[in-house]
Short mmCIF file of C-alpha atoms in Angstrom, two decimals:
data_model
loop_
_atom_site.label_atom_id
_atom_site.label_comp_id
_atom_site.label_asym_id
_atom_site.label_seq_id
_atom_site.Cartn_x
_atom_site.Cartn_y
_atom_site.Cartn_z
CA MET W 201 1.83 27.41 -14.66
CA SER W 202 5.62 27.28 -14.70
CA ARG W 203 7.75 25.38 -17.16
CA GLU W 204 10.49 23.06 -15.95
CA LEU W 205 13.17 21.21 -17.84
CA LEU W 206 14.84 18.38 -15.95
CA GLN W 207 18.11 17.45 -17.61
CA ASN W 208 20.09 14.22 -17.30
CA VAL W 209 17.58 12.62 -14.94
CA ARG W 210 17.18 8.86 -14.61
CA VAL W 211 13.63 8.15 -15.79
CA LEU W 212 11.86 5.01 -14.56
CA ASP W 213 8.56 4.10 -16.20
CA PRO W 214 7.15 0.65 -15.35
CA VAL W 215 4.29 1.08 -17.83
CA SER W 216 6.66 1.22 -20.81
CA GLY W 217 9.39 -0.82 -19.11
CA SER W 218 11.85 2.05 -19.58
CA ASP W 219 14.89 2.86 -17.43
CA ARG W 220 17.02 5.54 -19.10
CA ILE W 221 18.78 8.87 -18.71
CA ALA W 222 16.77 11.61 -20.42
CA ASP W 223 15.57 15.20 -20.40
CA ILE W 224 11.93 15.87 -19.53
CA LEU W 225 9.94 19.05 -20.14
CA ILE W 226 6.94 19.75 -17.87
CA ALA W 227 4.65 22.67 -18.62
CA GLU W 228 1.08 23.68 -17.75
CA GLY W 229 0.68 20.53 -15.66
CA ASP W 230 1.53 18.18 -18.52
CA ILE W 231 4.57 16.25 -19.68
CA LYS W 232 5.49 17.91 -22.96
CA ALA W 233 8.52 15.87 -23.98
CA VAL W 234 10.76 13.03 -22.83
CA GLU W 235 13.87 12.86 -25.01
CA GLU W 236 17.52 11.97 -24.79
CA LYS W 237 18.34 15.66 -25.25
CA ILE W 238 15.90 18.58 -25.39
CA ALA W 239 17.74 21.44 -27.07
CA GLU W 240 14.87 23.82 -27.78
CA PHE W 241 12.52 25.10 -25.09
CA PRO W 242 10.77 28.40 -24.17
CA ALA W 243 12.96 31.12 -22.73
CA ASP W 244 11.07 31.28 -19.42
CA THR W 245 11.72 27.60 -18.65
CA GLU W 246 13.40 26.73 -15.34
CA VAL W 247 16.30 24.44 -16.22
CA ARG W 248 17.64 21.98 -13.62
CA ASP W 249 20.54 19.57 -13.81
CA CYS W 250 19.23 16.37 -12.23
CA ARG W 251 22.24 14.08 -12.48
CA GLY W 252 21.99 11.34 -9.83
CA LEU W 253 18.26 11.89 -9.30
CA ILE W 254 15.45 9.49 -10.18
CA LEU W 255 12.19 10.54 -11.80
CA GLY W 256 9.25 8.15 -11.87
CA PRO W 257 5.47 7.99 -11.72
CA GLY W 258 3.95 8.82 -8.35
CA LEU W 259 3.57 5.84 -6.04
CA THR W 260 0.23 4.22 -5.15
CA ASP W 261 -0.60 2.73 -1.76
CA ILE W 262 -3.28 0.10 -2.00
CA TYR W 263 -4.31 0.28 1.68
CA SER W 264 -3.49 2.31 4.77
CA HIS W 265 -5.23 3.47 7.93
CA SER W 266 -6.32 7.01 8.79
CA GLY W 267 -6.70 8.35 12.31
CA GLU W 268 -9.40 10.75 11.16
CA PRO W 269 -12.27 10.61 11.86
CA GLY W 270 -12.30 9.36 15.42
CA PHE W 271 -8.61 9.18 16.33
CA GLU W 272 -7.23 12.56 15.32
CA ASP W 273 -4.64 12.38 18.10
CA ARG W 274 -2.98 9.67 16.01
CA GLU W 275 -3.26 11.38 12.65
CA THR W 276 -5.45 13.69 10.60
CA LEU W 277 -6.27 13.33 6.94
CA GLU W 278 -4.19 16.43 6.29
CA SER W 279 -1.09 15.09 8.06
CA LEU W 280 -1.56 11.75 6.30
CA MET W 281 -1.61 13.50 2.93
CA GLN W 282 1.47 15.53 3.85
CA GLY W 283 3.29 12.35 4.87
CA ALA W 284 2.21 10.58 1.69
CA ALA W 285 3.48 13.45 -0.49
CA ALA W 286 6.78 13.51 1.41
CA GLY W 287 7.17 9.80 0.72
CA GLY W 288 6.31 10.01 -2.98
CA PHE W 289 2.77 8.64 -2.82
CA THR W 290 0.36 10.46 -5.11
CA ARG W 291 -2.51 8.01 -4.53
CA VAL W 292 -3.52 6.44 -1.22
CA ALA W 293 -6.49 4.16 -0.58
CA ILE W 294 -7.82 4.39 2.98
CA LEU W 295 -9.32 1.44 4.85
CA PRO W 296 -12.80 1.96 6.34
CA ASP W 297 -11.96 1.23 10.00
CA THR W 298 -12.34 4.83 11.11
CA SER W 299 -14.86 6.05 13.70
CA PRO W 300 -17.48 6.19 12.34
CA PRO W 301 -16.53 3.54 9.78
CA VAL W 302 -17.11 3.97 6.07
CA ASP W 303 -20.02 1.53 5.93
CA ASN W 304 -22.64 3.90 4.52
CA LEU W 305 -22.94 6.88 2.20
CA ALA W 306 -23.06 9.39 5.05
CA GLY W 307 -19.67 8.30 6.39
CA LEU W 308 -18.16 8.47 2.93
CA ALA W 309 -19.66 11.90 2.24
CA LEU W 310 -18.15 13.22 5.49
CA LEU W 311 -14.66 12.21 4.38
CA GLN W 312 -15.07 13.49 0.84
CA GLN W 313 -16.34 16.83 2.09
CA HIS W 314 -13.36 17.18 4.38
CA ILE W 315 -10.69 16.40 1.79
CA GLY W 316 -12.49 18.67 -0.67
CA SER W 317 -11.77 21.59 1.65
CA LEU W 318 -8.02 20.95 1.59
CA SER W 319 -5.75 22.66 -0.90
CA ALA W 320 -5.10 21.27 -4.36
CA GLY W 321 -1.89 19.55 -5.38
CA ARG W 322 -2.06 16.97 -2.61
CA PRO W 323 -2.10 13.19 -3.02
CA ARG W 324 -5.42 11.77 -4.16
CA LEU W 325 -7.22 9.88 -1.42
CA TYR W 326 -9.49 6.96 -2.26
CA PHE W 327 -11.69 5.13 0.20
CA TRP W 328 -12.48 1.47 0.65
CA GLY W 329 -16.09 0.82 1.60
CA ALA W 330 -16.66 -1.58 4.49
CA LEU W 331 -17.68 -5.12 3.69
CA THR W 332 -19.58 -5.49 6.94
CA ALA W 333 -21.68 -3.17 9.08
CA GLY W 334 -19.52 -1.35 11.58
CA VAL W 335 -16.49 -3.32 10.29
CA LYS W 336 -17.52 -5.98 12.82
CA GLY W 337 -17.61 -9.00 10.51
CA GLN W 338 -21.19 -9.95 11.43
CA GLN W 339 -23.45 -8.81 8.58
CA MET W 340 -23.12 -7.17 5.19
CA ALA W 341 -22.84 -3.41 4.96
CA GLU W 342 -24.94 -1.38 2.51
CA LEU W 343 -22.91 -2.69 -0.41
CA GLY W 344 -25.32 -1.71 -3.17
CA GLU W 345 -25.48 1.87 -1.90
CA LEU W 346 -21.73 2.15 -1.53
CA ALA W 347 -21.10 0.57 -4.94
CA SER W 348 -22.96 3.45 -6.58
CA SER W 349 -20.60 5.92 -4.92
CA ALA W 350 -16.91 6.71 -5.29
CA VAL W 351 -15.55 3.87 -3.12
CA VAL W 352 -12.56 2.18 -4.73
CA GLY W 353 -13.81 -1.23 -3.60
CA PHE W 354 -14.75 -3.18 -0.50
CA ALA W 355 -12.51 -4.23 2.38
CA ASP W 356 -12.85 -4.36 6.16
CA GLY W 357 -9.09 -4.47 6.63
CA LEU W 358 -9.79 -7.04 9.34
CA SER W 359 -10.12 -10.79 9.06
CA LEU W 360 -13.56 -12.32 8.51
CA SER W 361 -14.16 -15.43 10.59
CA ASN W 362 -17.41 -16.62 8.98
CA PRO W 363 -16.83 -18.44 5.65
CA ALA W 364 -20.56 -18.44 4.93
CA LEU W 365 -20.59 -14.65 5.17
CA VAL W 366 -17.53 -14.40 2.91
CA ARG W 367 -19.30 -16.58 0.36
CA ARG W 368 -22.42 -14.39 0.41
CA LEU W 369 -20.29 -11.26 0.14
CA LEU W 370 -18.47 -12.55 -2.95
CA GLU W 371 -21.69 -13.62 -4.61
CA TYR W 372 -23.37 -10.29 -3.88
CA ILE W 373 -20.43 -8.12 -4.95
CA LYS W 374 -19.66 -9.90 -8.23
CA PRO W 375 -22.27 -8.04 -10.34
CA LEU W 376 -21.40 -4.72 -8.67
CA GLY W 377 -18.05 -4.58 -10.48
CA LYS W 378 -16.02 -3.37 -7.48
CA SER W 379 -12.70 -4.62 -6.10
CA VAL W 380 -12.72 -6.82 -2.99
CA ALA W 381 -9.75 -7.09 -0.62
CA LEU W 382 -9.57 -9.78 2.06
CA TRP W 383 -7.04 -10.43 4.79
CA PRO W 384 -6.63 -14.16 5.46
CA CYS W 385 -6.27 -14.77 9.18
CA ASP W 386 -7.88 -17.40 11.40
CA ARG W 387 -8.20 -15.64 14.76
CA THR W 388 -8.82 -18.90 16.62
CA LEU W 389 -5.44 -20.20 15.45
CA ALA W 390 -3.71 -16.86 15.99
CA GLY W 391 -5.02 -16.69 19.56
CA ASN W 392 -3.16 -14.14 21.66
CA GLY W 393 0.04 -14.50 19.65
CA ALA W 394 2.34 -11.53 19.09
CA VAL W 395 5.12 -12.88 16.82
CA ARG W 396 5.55 -15.60 14.20
CA GLU W 397 5.76 -19.03 15.77
CA GLY W 398 9.14 -20.73 15.61
CA ALA W 399 12.49 -21.06 17.32
CA VAL W 400 12.86 -17.29 17.63
CA SER W 401 9.47 -16.85 19.31
CA VAL W 402 10.46 -19.50 21.87
CA ARG W 403 13.72 -17.70 22.63
CA LEU W 404 11.88 -14.39 22.85
CA GLY W 405 9.40 -15.81 25.35
CA LEU W 406 6.53 -14.33 23.33
CA PRO W 407 3.38 -16.21 22.27
CA GLY W 408 3.65 -17.31 18.65
CA ILE W 409 1.20 -17.17 15.76
CA PRO W 410 1.50 -20.24 13.49
CA ALA W 411 1.79 -19.75 9.75
CA SER W 412 -1.34 -21.90 9.45
CA ALA W 413 -3.38 -19.02 10.92
CA GLU W 414 -2.83 -17.33 7.56
CA THR W 415 -2.62 -20.26 5.19
CA SER W 416 -5.73 -22.10 6.36
CA ALA W 417 -7.79 -18.92 5.98
CA LEU W 418 -6.21 -18.25 2.59
CA ALA W 419 -6.99 -21.75 1.33
CA ALA W 420 -10.64 -21.25 2.30
CA ILE W 421 -10.80 -17.86 0.53
CA LEU W 422 -9.29 -19.31 -2.63
CA GLU W 423 -11.88 -22.11 -2.66
CA LEU W 424 -14.66 -19.54 -2.34
CA VAL W 425 -13.15 -17.46 -5.15
CA ALA W 426 -13.04 -20.57 -7.34
CA SER W 427 -16.72 -21.15 -6.58
CA ALA W 428 -17.98 -17.58 -6.93
CA GLY W 429 -15.64 -16.34 -9.66
CA THR W 430 -15.41 -12.91 -7.99
CA PRO W 431 -12.02 -11.17 -8.36
CA VAL W 432 -10.33 -10.82 -4.97
CA HIS W 433 -7.20 -9.07 -3.75
CA ILE W 434 -5.32 -10.95 -1.01
CA MET W 435 -3.95 -8.50 1.56
CA ARG W 436 -0.87 -8.83 3.79
CA VAL W 437 0.67 -12.02 2.47
CA SER W 438 3.37 -12.99 4.96
CA THR W 439 4.26 -16.69 4.67
CA ALA W 440 6.14 -18.86 2.21
CA ARG W 441 3.25 -21.32 2.07
CA SER W 442 0.83 -18.51 1.17
CA VAL W 443 3.07 -17.70 -1.79
CA GLU W 444 2.74 -21.32 -2.95
CA LEU W 445 -1.04 -21.22 -2.63
CA ILE W 446 -1.33 -17.96 -4.57
CA ARG W 447 1.06 -19.18 -7.24
CA ASP W 448 -1.08 -22.28 -7.70
CA ALA W 449 -4.30 -20.25 -7.72
CA LYS W 450 -2.99 -17.98 -10.46
CA ALA W 451 -1.79 -20.97 -12.46
CA ARG W 452 -5.35 -22.33 -12.29
CA GLY W 453 -6.68 -19.05 -13.62
CA LEU W 454 -8.37 -17.81 -10.45
CA PRO W 455 -9.02 -14.03 -10.51
CA VAL W 456 -6.75 -13.11 -7.60
CA THR W 457 -4.10 -10.49 -6.99
CA ALA W 458 -1.95 -10.18 -3.89
CA SER W 459 0.15 -7.73 -1.91
CA VAL W 460 2.79 -7.83 0.80
CA THR W 461 3.49 -5.01 3.22
CA TRP W 462 6.83 -3.27 2.87
CA MET W 463 8.22 -4.15 6.30
CA HIS W 464 7.74 -7.89 5.66
CA LEU W 465 10.18 -7.57 2.75
CA LEU W 466 12.84 -5.74 4.77
CA LEU W 467 12.63 -7.52 8.13
CA ASN W 468 11.87 -10.87 9.70
CA VAL W 469 11.14 -12.04 13.24
CA GLY W 470 14.87 -12.06 14.00
CA ALA W 471 14.79 -8.25 14.13
CA ILE W 472 12.65 -8.47 17.26
CA SER W 473 15.18 -10.66 19.05
CA GLY W 474 18.02 -8.21 18.45
CA ASN W 475 20.19 -11.11 17.28
CA SER W 476 21.63 -10.73 13.78
CA LYS W 477 21.97 -14.52 13.52
CA ASP W 478 18.21 -14.91 13.98
CA SER W 479 17.57 -12.44 11.16
CA GLY W 480 19.93 -14.24 8.81
CA GLY W 481 22.02 -11.11 8.50
CA LYS W 482 19.25 -9.41 6.52
CA ASN W 483 19.38 -6.16 8.49
CA ALA W 484 22.37 -4.46 10.08
CA LEU W 485 20.18 -2.56 12.58
CA THR W 486 18.78 -5.71 14.20
CA ALA W 487 20.35 -5.00 17.61
CA LEU W 488 18.68 -1.58 17.69
CA PHE W 489 15.23 -3.09 17.11
CA ALA W 490 15.22 -5.60 19.99
CA TYR W 491 11.73 -5.91 21.51
CA ASP W 492 10.68 -2.67 19.82
CA PRO W 493 6.84 -2.47 20.08
CA ASN W 494 6.85 -0.80 16.68
CA LEU W 495 7.70 -4.24 15.26
CA ARG W 496 4.41 -5.58 16.64
CA LEU W 497 2.56 -5.98 13.35
CA GLU W 498 -0.44 -7.79 11.88
CA PRO W 499 0.41 -10.20 10.38
CA PRO W 500 3.60 -10.68 12.41
CA LEU W 501 7.00 -10.50 10.75
CA GLY W 502 7.77 -13.88 9.23
CA ASN W 503 10.72 -16.18 9.62
CA LEU W 504 13.73 -15.73 7.33
CA SER W 505 12.38 -18.36 4.93
CA ASP W 506 9.13 -16.39 4.66
CA GLN W 507 10.99 -13.15 3.95
CA LEU W 508 13.05 -14.74 1.19
CA ALA W 509 9.97 -16.34 -0.37
CA LEU W 510 8.12 -13.01 -0.35
CA ILE W 511 11.01 -11.20 -2.03
CA GLN W 512 11.13 -13.84 -4.76
CA ALA W 513 7.35 -13.77 -5.18
CA VAL W 514 7.43 -10.03 -5.81
CA LYS W 515 10.16 -10.47 -8.40
CA ASP W 516 8.22 -13.31 -10.08
CA GLY W 517 4.96 -11.39 -10.16
CA VAL W 518 3.13 -13.86 -7.91
CA ILE W 519 2.70 -10.90 -5.55
CA ASP W 520 1.48 -7.94 -7.57
CA ALA W 521 2.07 -5.01 -5.25
CA ILE W 522 3.80 -3.70 -2.17
CA ALA W 523 1.38 -2.12 0.31
CA ILE W 524 2.37 0.32 3.04
CA ASP W 525 -0.44 -0.45 5.51
CA HIS W 526 0.48 2.81 7.26
CA ASN W 527 -1.02 2.56 10.76
CA PRO W 528 -0.38 5.53 13.08
CA HIS W 529 -0.45 5.24 16.87
CA THR W 530 0.37 7.70 19.63
CA TYR W 531 3.54 7.54 21.70
CA GLU W 532 1.55 6.44 24.76
CA GLU W 533 -0.14 3.60 22.89
CA LYS W 534 3.17 2.15 21.75
CA THR W 535 5.20 2.73 24.93
CA VAL W 536 4.09 -0.55 26.51
CA ALA W 537 5.29 -4.16 26.61
CA PHE W 538 5.70 -5.71 23.17
CA ALA W 539 2.77 -8.13 23.42
CA ASP W 540 0.48 -5.39 24.80
CA SER W 541 1.26 -2.94 22.02
CA PRO W 542 -1.43 -2.29 19.38
CA PRO W 543 -0.19 -3.68 16.05
CA GLY W 544 0.96 -1.33 13.32
CA ALA W 545 3.61 1.19 12.26
CA ILE W 546 3.80 4.24 10.03
CA GLY W 547 5.47 3.93 6.64
CA LEU W 548 4.37 6.36 3.96
CA GLU W 549 7.44 8.59 4.39
CA LEU W 550 9.91 5.76 4.93
CA ALA W 551 9.02 2.95 2.54
CA LEU W 552 10.64 4.22 -0.67
CA PRO W 553 14.08 5.15 0.75
CA LEU W 554 14.32 2.04 2.94
CA LEU W 555 13.16 -0.30 0.16
CA TRP W 556 15.55 1.38 -2.28
CA HIS W 557 18.57 0.89 -0.04
CA GLY W 558 17.42 -2.46 1.34
CA LEU W 559 16.47 -4.12 -1.95
CA VAL W 560 17.68 -2.14 -4.98
CA GLU W 561 21.17 -1.22 -3.80
CA THR W 562 21.68 -4.79 -2.50
CA GLY W 563 20.77 -6.21 -5.91
CA GLU W 564 17.61 -8.01 -4.76
CA PHE W 565 15.42 -5.86 -7.06
CA SER W 566 16.14 -3.76 -10.09
CA ALA W 567 15.06 -0.12 -9.81
CA LEU W 568 12.28 -0.77 -12.33
CA GLU W 569 11.03 -3.82 -10.43
CA LEU W 570 10.69 -1.82 -7.23
CA TRP W 571 8.93 1.06 -8.98
CA ARG W 572 6.54 -1.36 -10.69
CA VAL W 573 5.26 -2.85 -7.43
CA LEU W 574 4.99 0.55 -5.76
CA SER W 575 3.22 2.37 -8.59
CA ALA W 576 1.76 0.47 -11.55
CA GLY W 577 1.07 -2.77 -9.66
CA PRO W 578 -1.01 -1.23 -6.85
CA ALA W 579 -2.91 0.99 -9.30
CA VAL W 580 -3.92 -2.01 -11.42
CA CYS W 581 -5.03 -3.89 -8.28
CA LEU W 582 -7.29 -0.92 -7.49
CA GLY W 583 -8.71 -0.99 -11.01
CA GLN W 584 -7.02 2.30 -11.93
CA THR W 585 -4.94 3.41 -14.89
CA PRO W 586 -1.32 3.63 -13.71
CA ALA W 587 0.56 6.89 -13.92
CA THR W 588 3.21 6.95 -16.64
CA VAL W 589 6.08 9.12 -17.87
CA ALA W 590 5.11 9.93 -21.44
CA PRO W 591 4.46 13.05 -23.54
CA GLY W 592 0.89 14.29 -23.54
CA VAL W 593 -0.20 13.03 -20.12
CA SER W 594 -0.72 14.94 -16.88
CA ALA W 595 2.32 15.12 -14.67
CA GLU W 596 1.91 12.67 -11.78
CA LEU W 597 5.58 12.36 -10.94
CA ILE W 598 8.10 12.30 -8.12
CA LEU W 599 11.78 13.22 -8.06
CA PHE W 600 13.80 11.03 -5.71
CA ASP W 601 17.34 11.61 -4.44
CA PRO W 602 18.69 8.30 -3.08
CA GLU W 603 21.71 9.97 -1.46
CA ILE W 604 20.19 12.62 0.81
CA SER W 605 20.71 11.61 4.46
CA TRP W 606 18.23 12.55 7.14
CA THR W 607 17.34 11.49 10.66
CA VAL W 608 13.92 9.98 11.34
CA GLU W 609 12.63 12.19 14.14
CA GLY W 610 9.27 13.57 15.13
CA GLN W 611 10.10 17.01 13.75
CA SER W 612 11.35 15.57 10.45
CA LEU W 613 8.19 13.52 9.83
CA LYS W 614 5.11 15.04 8.26
CA SER W 615 2.93 12.36 9.83
CA ARG W 616 1.54 13.29 13.24
CA SER W 617 2.67 9.92 14.67
CA ALA W 618 6.20 8.53 14.86
CA ASN W 619 5.63 4.84 15.64
CA THR W 620 8.43 3.32 13.59
CA PRO W 621 11.42 1.15 14.57
CA TRP W 622 13.63 3.52 12.57
CA LEU W 623 12.88 6.44 14.90
CA GLY W 624 16.15 8.20 15.75
CA GLN W 625 18.05 6.46 12.95
CA LYS W 626 19.77 8.19 10.04
CA ILE W 627 18.60 6.91 6.66
CA ALA W 628 19.38 7.87 3.06
CA GLY W 629 16.92 8.78 0.35
CA LYS W 630 14.26 11.47 0.08
CA VAL W 631 11.64 12.67 -2.37
CA VAL W 632 12.63 16.22 -3.30
CA GLN W 633 9.68 17.16 -5.49
CA THR W 634 6.19 15.91 -6.35
CA TRP W 635 3.97 16.84 -9.28
CA ILE W 636 0.23 16.17 -9.02
CA TYR W 637 -2.13 17.73 -11.56
#
């Protein structure tokens, strides 16, 4: 393997809490040295001046959707991995809502066999096992069988409407020692809503989803966690009140972690209206997003107060991780009226540069805070050892240039789908190299 010496690179390592300018020597797949100045190195070493570039551990996505198997016209596992690598993600956990779903060992074996045939050096894919048979929320899947396999944990990725079933699931899974991820959403309260309920939804003329659709379901989940004692990860937190409930639950010692999706930190419901006043001036591209079906998400984008509360919760550690929830759809599926559009947008290639410029360069987050909730935080939530930048460990690293400008177009995206509100826009920031050994 080649030897590389990166000089004068900004090294971010959330595990050690380090943010410094240093030299780093990588050889034979391992990090050999991280020092202020490396003066002695083998003669065949490739030396690179990396001033202005950022080196950090590879990013981890706690949950995303795959088109394959069943919806390969949206995305294949190979294109997903290519998109993840282009965006700096070295680990991606895939939700089980494929066709067939990952609710038994045969479905899991099919996926593992397929990724095993792909070339090395790609992001590592992990798979969530389904909580319920067919991901239909009616009866338990073969949890014992799946727990003995390589699933990273259990999650349907959809809301579960039966509290009695959730209780049985938590009680059954507790001795299995696997992670559980639940999305709090009361479908009866959400109804046919398409955006967050409030003044903006009225002006938009779109059916609203009340915040209580999330918070009432979350309160019930937290009560069941308190009763069962099973560790649970709360997916897709999107309201200010949910932040309060999770903060209180953690203060009481409940074994819960939580994540927010990246777009809920950058945007709010005002982006859909195209009125910068509605968005509180939080995004300069608001007018370009008006009624964009790619902003049709589950949960819906929150109000400005929700967005601000989520940002603060990430900084405070109440929310442990940023999830991408990458959800590819075809052009035809998304080229419909807003309320008729299937929810979801891609994000693996876009999250890091847009979060960097939207939160770090604006002073909302420090660089280390952002890297923590995109790398170490998600890994810990998955029960994994986070990647780190330290001598003697395998190189699981990315090199990020925050200044490279590029246009988000179909041909510039590695993902097979291009359902994103930033399509056609010029953005800054790109991962220029990835190491995965």
